[in-house]
Every structure is written in structure tokens, then in C-alpha cells.
């Protein structure tokens, strides 16, 4: 759970080579990396720069006389900082540096750089590398720092699948400005399923424990009720079960789109890139945020025992919540998507609705109202409405400020909170629609019925959560909102008998969950006692510190 | 930060003696405890029972022949579990047990129980005591478990300030059924200020770091802007600054009410108890929840470096978030307050509005609309409206189900999510009103101006956050909501120049904050590097594990 030092070798280093190195280069490197003869990582973020790639300070200056790039770290903030596996494990790295050829700054490019001797593993001359210290989690990974002191690498170590520098310094541009972002797009695509998996683990523990824990009474009787029978407990957990499924479905669809993109990019077609880049930015942000919240609620749903490391939920949280920040800070991600949304609004205003991508086409179509009792299709229209309303409002706010003479960045900044709200609503629409499509495709009728209940729960929960936007222009009435509430509580109760099966169906083993509370056999209390007795403090009845600290204090007279 | 093993001695043990032991008893015990000749804790929660006090399983059976109570742990779930300082440090405990006299179950009562020998510190015969193992945080405290095997204590160890058992077994009831809850009420009163303090620490770190960190551009120029200049960053942090102040003010007012209560209880007047018990339940829940969220947002506002232990914010979170669960699980707390709210609604319906406590009197007064531009007073009316609306709706839902023939507990359960929503709104009204009153009392005009800005930010943020309730019955219009949004963004910008002073005014020292990011001198980057270089992994360039694990792998052919 705390991560593996070589994880980034597989997750970032090899995919970066696949996506960015030329076929010829990969003949040299890829096979060696796959055989782990060399171990690598992906070094992009710097101590002083994460989100603003254009301002990365590490330079790679081309020396035409020797046909080498000179890597350099001009100041302390330019140190590479955070890359997983960089500090101690890797002997190579894909390093992103600002490329300078003939005194021209050509922006961030990727280079394969050797950091350590392949035999002795000692760091090479001109390289400063080490571990960045303990973190919230992932402490089995050596996230590292890296500095260069005029460190030379051959010209041919520039990854040249999409752009090239010829021996004489001639630069050949990539076909698409954002082509080198594909590694990030890929990782963000996988994050939705990964986060759904973290959420599912926490929910498995919390739901199982909630059928073991008994507290209080509902129907009178001798025995107290399982806490899962409380509506408040169901409300804490079941909407997150729906989300864990929804995120997984959304992730699968996005990965499929990414694979399609990769094929098209190789044939020179980059039209999907903007769509997918915007979508994965929003998806990554919404999914990680809601996952972290869902895991915390799952932990708290376990009451006091959720706070014990025996629950293991706080460890899952620590790992999952990293996703809110790594691979693109969430607020920055939402604003990237917002840029795409505003552009789409501008296209509509310019009468170019026909050019809109399929995911934003709804922004051009107005709907006056919905009849929610007709089913999930109508909820989708409601989600479209609130996303459209907020996207237009936020875009108009920005465009009006711009028109009033504000500088573009100032106008953008003044509209940015409203813009992030639009991005979230747009993404939640995408998640709901993917969820709906995926459930519709399920063949087994009994499985489909349970998943349809979850889908109903999801759309009612979501619509209530974003009701402000649906009420403010009269799109939804107060009585429609009461209908949504009634449906929400109806589906909580309906899902209750299937709740344990829904989490069991994820098939986590006890070894994977590492949780005393989430044990498949339900023998929680006796195992909590056994777990506690193994605490290091219980080796002796009287701690050594008693003699040293407690007794002198107790015998001193104040 | 990870807590002190003797903290509960001062925070729970001594106050429990003060509140529950008779003057005669305290002559024997209190002075010894204050001099720390004996060290104690407060043992109430059990392995299988936290929230449902009535079902605590530990028994204290009176043996009239020896004038002793026999403490016993009938089964594994009856073990005392969680009390801080119980496992290893304390030699005494105030133990809450179900008292049985002449075969009559008299419910939970408190007893002073010796656990360990005063000289050797060894646990006594009939006592099983130990540590419960590692937790999310507070790992310097030995939260413990405790079991009794027919363990005898003198009759006079029942704490007898409010109820008594005579030598012949005659039971004298306390004057108020909830009199023994006063220890909990006291701690919950102090939690609001304590949590405000945790939130303030996290915000100090995040705000300071946000003026060091530069990323991207707003106004064009050479240098990138401080991230605190981004509206999204201000929106993440400034409403929480307002809340940290609001929670502190609310805490002070509640502590004042508690002290008043304590005096009145001693003179036999317990009328404040129900009011205060309900209020502190809601306050504890809302404050801890919003504090945890605010701290997490503060951490994420520090981007990647927020995830490093160098930020120290995750440690603050770990400690603070415990408050969502200890001293009463939040959902249970909200439902306790809801019980009081529903009772108030029933009083109004019965034509007894005159009997309402001052904090709920507004539930009987309808307001048709507000003119927000007139100022904060009008916002208070809006908060009253949404709380009243939801309290009535949720109460009516419950009462209707009851009338339709549902059992009381079933009707309650089916209404419980809506009831918790009412409790939150009622509590947030109280927090806003206390904030308003406290700011009005500030004498210094310049200080008052800044705090008034924070108050304005708070009421606009809060009203937007609960806008669904204000829109659904047409109380607020869409254009009024837009006004609230405009005001929100106006005050974010207005507070920006004072943001650093607002957090500096809390006067945390660098030693208290333990944060590289939150250093008062702002030298973040060079100290991050120094902190990283001290990482244990950096003792050698090549880790010992390289020889053992990495090299064999790199040289193996797959």
C-alpha cells in the first residue's frame, strides 16, 4: 500500500519511452528497460514549479560543436523534486527540460538521462540526487530530487518520436503543440479506475463492519440493530458505492479513448487530443476529490474503530488523496477543462456549433424542463441543463470582463471560481452518462437490476447535491426536488439488502484489505483484541518509561 | 502534536472528579490527582459500545453484605476500549458502568477505580489492562483497553455528587436525568476553540506558503505571481480563516454558558442542561467536520509540497479529524440536536411557543423575505429562514410517519438524513450569530473593520453553500443569489492584502507549527532542501538494498 520503489518504472518511465522515443531509440532502450537492466523514472516537476510547465527552469542547451545537450540546474528552485523512484532506485530518468538550441528557447522536451553507474549504482559526476524525505504516504517510494551541473548527454538522447534536433541544430517541430502531454493524459485516464478501486476498498471495509457493529434500536427487540440499518449510515456509504462503480466505468471509457488517440497520433491525426486532454483533466479532479471524501466518510462510518490503524482506511486515504495533487493539481486541472468549455461557448456564439466535440455538443441545445418521473434519461437532461447554465454564466462573466477592458488573465482570474464550478458540473454529467451507458450494456438481467438501482441512487444523489443550479432559474420546482429526495431515500432502503453483495463482488481478499474491521468472516471484535495485544506497548505490563518519568513525577510534591 | 499520555488526566479525569465526586470524596482524591500523586483517565467507551450509553455492558453490582461494588466485564465486547492514557500510564480511572443494586439496573454511573499498584505500577489482580495499538494519530498516547474479573471496590468509590447509594442499598436519584453528561458537555464546549486552533495552524502554514510560491501569470511581467493572488486559492483559504475565527468565538460563548450551567446545577437548577446539551452536540459535529475539510483544503492549497511531512499539515489533520468521532460520533450528535429541534416544533404546534429556549425561539417566527443589501442582519434572517424551513420540513416528515402508524424509531430513522440537515443549518445559524455578536463587541476600529470583512465573507460563503434551501420555496431570488456571489468574490479580493496579517495574528511560533512551508521568515525552498537532505535515506548515496535486491534483478534475464 505504501507503494513500490519501482512502480514508476512501469507506470511512467516505460510508457514515456513508448510514447516519446523513436522506434530507433527504443531498439536501444525499451527492451533493456522492460528487462529491468536499467531502472528509470519520469522527472518533470521541480522544487519551485509543478503546474506551470512553461516555466520549468532546468535547461538542456544544445552544443553543436560536440553534438551534446548540456543539462543544467540554474538555481535551487530548479531542482527536480518529487519524481517517484528518483532518489535512490533509478539509474536512468526521462527528464523534462527547457530545450535551448542556437539561443532559442524551444520549451519543455524529454531526454533520457543516465543518473547512476550501471554497475556500482553510484551517482555520476555532475548529478546531485537524493530522497526528499517522508510524506503523508507512499513512504516505501524514494521520491527524489535531482540537480545537474552542466551535465552532458548525447544529442540522440532527446526523445525524438514527435520532434527532432538534427546534428547541425535544425529543429523539427512536433505535429501538435501538446503532443508531449500524452504521458500525462494516459496516467490521468488510468487514475479514474485506480481511484474507484481505492474507494471500493474503503467501502468494503466500512460496509462489512457496519453489519457486524450493532448499536441502538429501531424495531424494538432484544438485540441492537446493525448500524447499516440506519438511514444516515446508508446515506454515508451507498452513494459512494455507486460512485466507485461510476468511476470505474468512466475510467474504462477514457482508457479506450486514449488507446484510440495513441493510434491516431501515430498516423498524424491529433484531433482527439484537445477533447481528451480537457476531459481527463476534469475527470481526474472530480474523481480524486470525491474519492477522498468518500474514503473519509467510510472511515468515519466505522466510528472510533475507524480511527484505529486496524481499520486500515486511513492508509487507503493517505495513498488515494495524493491523487488530488499528483499528475496535475486539481484546481489547475479544472481550469484547463474550463478553457475548453469557454472556447466551446465562443464557438457557439460565433455560430459554429457544428464544430463542437461530441462531449460539449449539449452546450448549444436548450431544454426547458424535465419530467423526472419518466426515468434516468430525464435526469441526464437535468445534468446537461445545470452544466450548460453554469458554463454559460461563467463564460459570460469572463467574456464580459474581457470586453470591459480587463486583461485576459485578470478577467480569467476573476471568473475562475465560477469556471471551476462549471468544470465540475460538466465532468459529473460525463460520469453520469458513462454510468448510464455502461449499465445499459450489462447482459445479465439480475446484475443489471442491482446496478440500475445504484444508477438511480447516483442520479438522485447528484441532482440533489447540485440543486442550487437547477432551482435558481426555475428549471426544477420545489416539488420536483422533494421527489428527488423521496427517490434518494427509497433507493437507499432498496439497496440495503444487496449492499454486502455489492462490496463482496469487488472480491478483495483479506490480505489486500489488511483490515481487521473489514474481515470477510466478520470476526471483528476478537481479532481487534488479538491485534491490540500485539501492540509493541504491550510487551511488558509496566513500561520502562514509568520508572524514568512517571514515578519521579508522582512522588514529587508540587 | 501526537498527544501526551497524561493529557486526559487533566482534560477528563480531574474534571470528572470535580463534576461528579462529592466534596467529601474530593477531599480524599482531588488534591492527590492535582498533585499527580495518582494518575487517572476516564473510561466509558467499550469495544462494542460507544454511542449507545444505555447499553454499556460493564456492570457494577452492589454487594450489601460487604458494602462493595463488584465490577465485571461479562464478554469481549464489554472491554473498555479507547480511553486515552488508560493502557499504560494511569493507575486510576473513572469508570462508567451499569450500576445494579438489589437486582435493579440503574443505568450508567461513574466509579473511581484503582487499576495499578501505586508503588510498583503493576496492574492489580482482577484487572486486565493494555494498549489498543497504533492509530491514525495521537500515537504518543496509550489509548487502552480494560477488563474486570469480579473486581471489588468500596461502596464509597461511586462518585456521589449527584446520586448516592446508601450502605443498605437505598438509591438516591440525581436531580436531572442527564446530570452525569456534564463531563461530555464540558469537553464538547472546549472542542470548538480547540478545533478552531487546529484550523488556524493549517491556514497559517498555507497562507504563508502561498505568498512564497509563485506560479503562472496574471498581470504580465517578468516574475510569476504569488499563488495567493489566484481567486481559486483565496476561495480555498479565506472562508476557512473566517471559520477559524467563528469557531473560536462560538467556543468562547459556549464555555461561558457551560460555566453558568455548572453553577446553576449545584444550586439545583438544571434548566440550561437540555439547551446546552443540544447546542454542544450540534456545534461539535459541524465544527469538527468543517475543520477537517478546511485543513485538507489548506494542505492541498500547498500543492505537492503539502503532501510532504515537511508541511506538517497532514499531522494537524490527523489529530483534528479525531474530533469527528471522539466525544460523540458526529451523526449521533446531529440527531441528538434534532431531537431537541423536533420537540421545539411540537411545542410550537401545541401553542407553547412561549416555553421555547432562546436559541430556538426563531423557529416560531416566519419571515417572508430579506433585503441582503441592507447588511449582515438580513443574512441572519436568511439563515433563520433556511434552518426553520428545513427543521419544519424534517419534523413534519417524522410526525407524519408517526401519525401514519410507524413505530417511533422507524419513523425517526426514515427521517434521519433530513433531520441531520436541519441540525447542521441550526448550528450554522448559531455560529454566524455568535460571530456577528463577537465582531460587534470589538473596540479597536481598525481591527473591527478587518473582522467585519471576514464576517461578510463568512455570511456570503455560507448562504451560497446552503442556497438550495433558500431557493426552493422562493425565499431568495436568482438575482439575490447572484448578489451573494458578487459579494463573495468582492470580499475575497478585499481580504487578500490582510490575509498574512490575519494568520500572523494567531502568533504561532515556528516551533509550534513544525512546518518548513509555514516558516515565519519565508525561506521555504532552501529549508526544504536542508530538510530533505536530513532524510534517513540520504545517509549513503547507494542504499544497502541495492546490492541485495536491485542488482540481482537488473542482472537477471527475464
PDB file of N, CA and C in Angstrom, chain A residues 1 7 28 55 77 99 121 131 156 171 179 201 206 230 252 268 293 303 322 325 405 422 431 476 526-528 537 558:
ATOM      1  N   UNK A   1       0.830  -1.215   0.000  1.00  0.00           N
ATOM      2  CA  UNK A   1       0.000   0.000   0.000  1.00  0.00           C
ATOM      3  C   UNK A   1       0.857   1.254   0.000  1.00  0.00           C
ATOM      4  N   UNK A   7       7.642   1.222  -8.941  1.00  0.00           N
ATOM      5  CA  UNK A   7       6.323   1.380  -9.571  1.00  0.00           C
ATOM      6  C   UNK A   7       6.385   2.334 -10.761  1.00  0.00           C
ATOM      7  N   UNK A  28      17.258   0.544 -28.762  1.00  0.00           N
ATOM      8  CA  UNK A  28      18.352   0.589 -27.799  1.00  0.00           C
ATOM      9  C   UNK A  28      17.850   0.465 -26.357  1.00  0.00           C
ATOM     10  N   UNK A  55       7.375  27.262 -17.385  1.00  0.00           N
ATOM     11  CA  UNK A  55       8.403  27.918 -16.593  1.00  0.00           C
ATOM     12  C   UNK A  55       9.372  26.938 -15.928  1.00  0.00           C
ATOM     13  N   UNK A  77      15.462  26.457  -6.895  1.00  0.00           N
ATOM     14  CA  UNK A  77      14.070  26.115  -7.243  1.00  0.00           C
ATOM     15  C   UNK A  77      13.994  25.249  -8.500  1.00  0.00           C
ATOM     16  N   UNK A  99      14.383  23.153 -23.610  1.00  0.00           N
ATOM     17  CA  UNK A  99      15.421  22.932 -24.615  1.00  0.00           C
ATOM     18  C   UNK A  99      15.820  24.253 -25.277  1.00  0.00           C
ATOM     19  N   UNK A 121      26.153   1.616  -9.190  1.00  0.00           N
ATOM     20  CA  UNK A 121      24.943   2.350  -8.802  1.00  0.00           C
ATOM     21  C   UNK A 121      25.274   3.698  -8.161  1.00  0.00           C
ATOM     22  N   UNK A 131      16.830  11.541  -1.780  1.00  0.00           N
ATOM     23  CA  UNK A 131      15.438  11.349  -1.363  1.00  0.00           C
ATOM     24  C   UNK A 131      14.884  12.655  -0.760  1.00  0.00           C
ATOM     25  N   UNK A 156      21.417  12.408 -29.305  1.00  0.00           N
ATOM     26  CA  UNK A 156      20.448  11.341 -29.595  1.00  0.00           C
ATOM     27  C   UNK A 156      19.679  10.877 -28.355  1.00  0.00           C
ATOM     28  N   UNK A 171      15.786  22.338 -35.895  1.00  0.00           N
ATOM     29  CA  UNK A 171      14.719  21.819 -35.040  1.00  0.00           C
ATOM     30  C   UNK A 171      13.512  21.445 -35.880  1.00  0.00           C
ATOM     31  N   UNK A 179       1.623  17.475 -27.992  1.00  0.00           N
ATOM     32  CA  UNK A 179       1.873  16.060 -28.229  1.00  0.00           C
ATOM     33  C   UNK A 179       2.608  15.394 -27.076  1.00  0.00           C
ATOM     34  N   UNK A 201     -12.211  -0.300  -1.889  1.00  0.00           N
ATOM     35  CA  UNK A 201     -11.576  -0.961  -0.745  1.00  0.00           C
ATOM     36  C   UNK A 201     -12.108  -0.403   0.571  1.00  0.00           C
ATOM     37  N   UNK A 206     -15.954  -0.680   5.336  1.00  0.00           N
ATOM     38  CA  UNK A 206     -16.986   0.020   6.114  1.00  0.00           C
ATOM     39  C   UNK A 206     -18.334  -0.699   6.062  1.00  0.00           C
ATOM     40  N   UNK A 230     -29.261   1.978   9.745  1.00  0.00           N
ATOM     41  CA  UNK A 230     -29.568   3.402   9.921  1.00  0.00           C
ATOM     42  C   UNK A 230     -29.496   4.125   8.583  1.00  0.00           C
ATOM     43  N   UNK A 252     -12.750   3.183 -17.654  1.00  0.00           N
ATOM     44  CA  UNK A 252     -12.643   2.261 -18.794  1.00  0.00           C
ATOM     45  C   UNK A 252     -12.894   2.993 -20.105  1.00  0.00           C
ATOM     46  N   UNK A 268      -0.707  10.681 -37.488  1.00  0.00           N
ATOM     47  CA  UNK A 268      -0.709  12.125 -37.728  1.00  0.00           C
ATOM     48  C   UNK A 268      -2.016  12.822 -37.405  1.00  0.00           C
ATOM     49  N   UNK A 293     -13.143  12.165  -0.312  1.00  0.00           N
ATOM     50  CA  UNK A 293     -14.267  12.418   0.587  1.00  0.00           C
ATOM     51  C   UNK A 293     -14.991  11.121   0.941  1.00  0.00           C
ATOM     52  N   UNK A 303     -16.971   4.648  13.031  1.00  0.00           N
ATOM     53  CA  UNK A 303     -16.900   5.193  14.384  1.00  0.00           C
ATOM     54  C   UNK A 303     -15.478   5.216  14.905  1.00  0.00           C
ATOM     55  N   UNK A 322      -3.339  11.478  -2.423  1.00  0.00           N
ATOM     56  CA  UNK A 322      -2.230  12.000  -3.206  1.00  0.00           C
ATOM     57  C   UNK A 322      -2.672  12.351  -4.620  1.00  0.00           C
ATOM     58  N   UNK A 325      -3.395  15.796  -5.990  1.00  0.00           N
ATOM     59  CA  UNK A 325      -2.297  16.722  -6.257  1.00  0.00           C
ATOM     60  C   UNK A 325      -1.380  16.227  -7.366  1.00  0.00           C
ATOM     61  N   UNK A 405     -12.486  45.581 -20.906  1.00  0.00           N
ATOM     62  CA  UNK A 405     -11.127  46.113 -20.979  1.00  0.00           C
ATOM     63  C   UNK A 405     -10.134  45.457 -20.033  1.00  0.00           C
ATOM     64  N   UNK A 422     -18.265  25.223 -13.173  1.00  0.00           N
ATOM     65  CA  UNK A 422     -18.752  24.725 -14.464  1.00  0.00           C
ATOM     66  C   UNK A 422     -18.037  23.424 -14.835  1.00  0.00           C
ATOM     67  N   UNK A 431     -19.642  11.608 -16.100  1.00  0.00           N
ATOM     68  CA  UNK A 431     -19.617  10.404 -15.253  1.00  0.00           C
ATOM     69  C   UNK A 431     -21.002   9.754 -15.217  1.00  0.00           C
ATOM     70  N   UNK A 476     -36.034  23.390 -12.141  1.00  0.00           N
ATOM     71  CA  UNK A 476     -36.700  22.417 -11.263  1.00  0.00           C
ATOM     72  C   UNK A 476     -37.595  23.164 -10.286  1.00  0.00           C
ATOM     73  N   UNK A 526     -13.006 -10.138  18.335  1.00  0.00           N
ATOM     74  CA  UNK A 526     -11.938 -10.965  18.893  1.00  0.00           C
ATOM     75  C   UNK A 526     -10.600 -10.680  18.199  1.00  0.00           C
ATOM     76  N   UNK A 527     -10.682 -10.359  16.904  1.00  0.00           N
ATOM     77  CA  UNK A 527      -9.439 -10.059  16.194  1.00  0.00           C
ATOM     78  C   UNK A 527      -8.898  -8.669  16.506  1.00  0.00           C
ATOM     79  N   UNK A 528      -9.798  -7.745  16.881  1.00  0.00           N
ATOM     80  CA  UNK A 528      -9.313  -6.441  17.350  1.00  0.00           C
ATOM     81  C   UNK A 528      -8.522  -6.628  18.645  1.00  0.00           C
ATOM     82  N   UNK A 537       3.575  -1.743  22.739  1.00  0.00           N
ATOM     83  CA  UNK A 537       3.483  -1.258  24.117  1.00  0.00           C
ATOM     84  C   UNK A 537       3.063  -2.353  25.092  1.00  0.00           C
ATOM     85  N   UNK A 558       4.158  19.038  44.432  1.00  0.00           N
ATOM     86  CA  UNK A 558       4.052  20.308  43.679  1.00  0.00           C
ATOM     87  C   UNK A 558       4.096  21.493  44.628  1.00  0.00           C
TER      88      UNK A 558
END
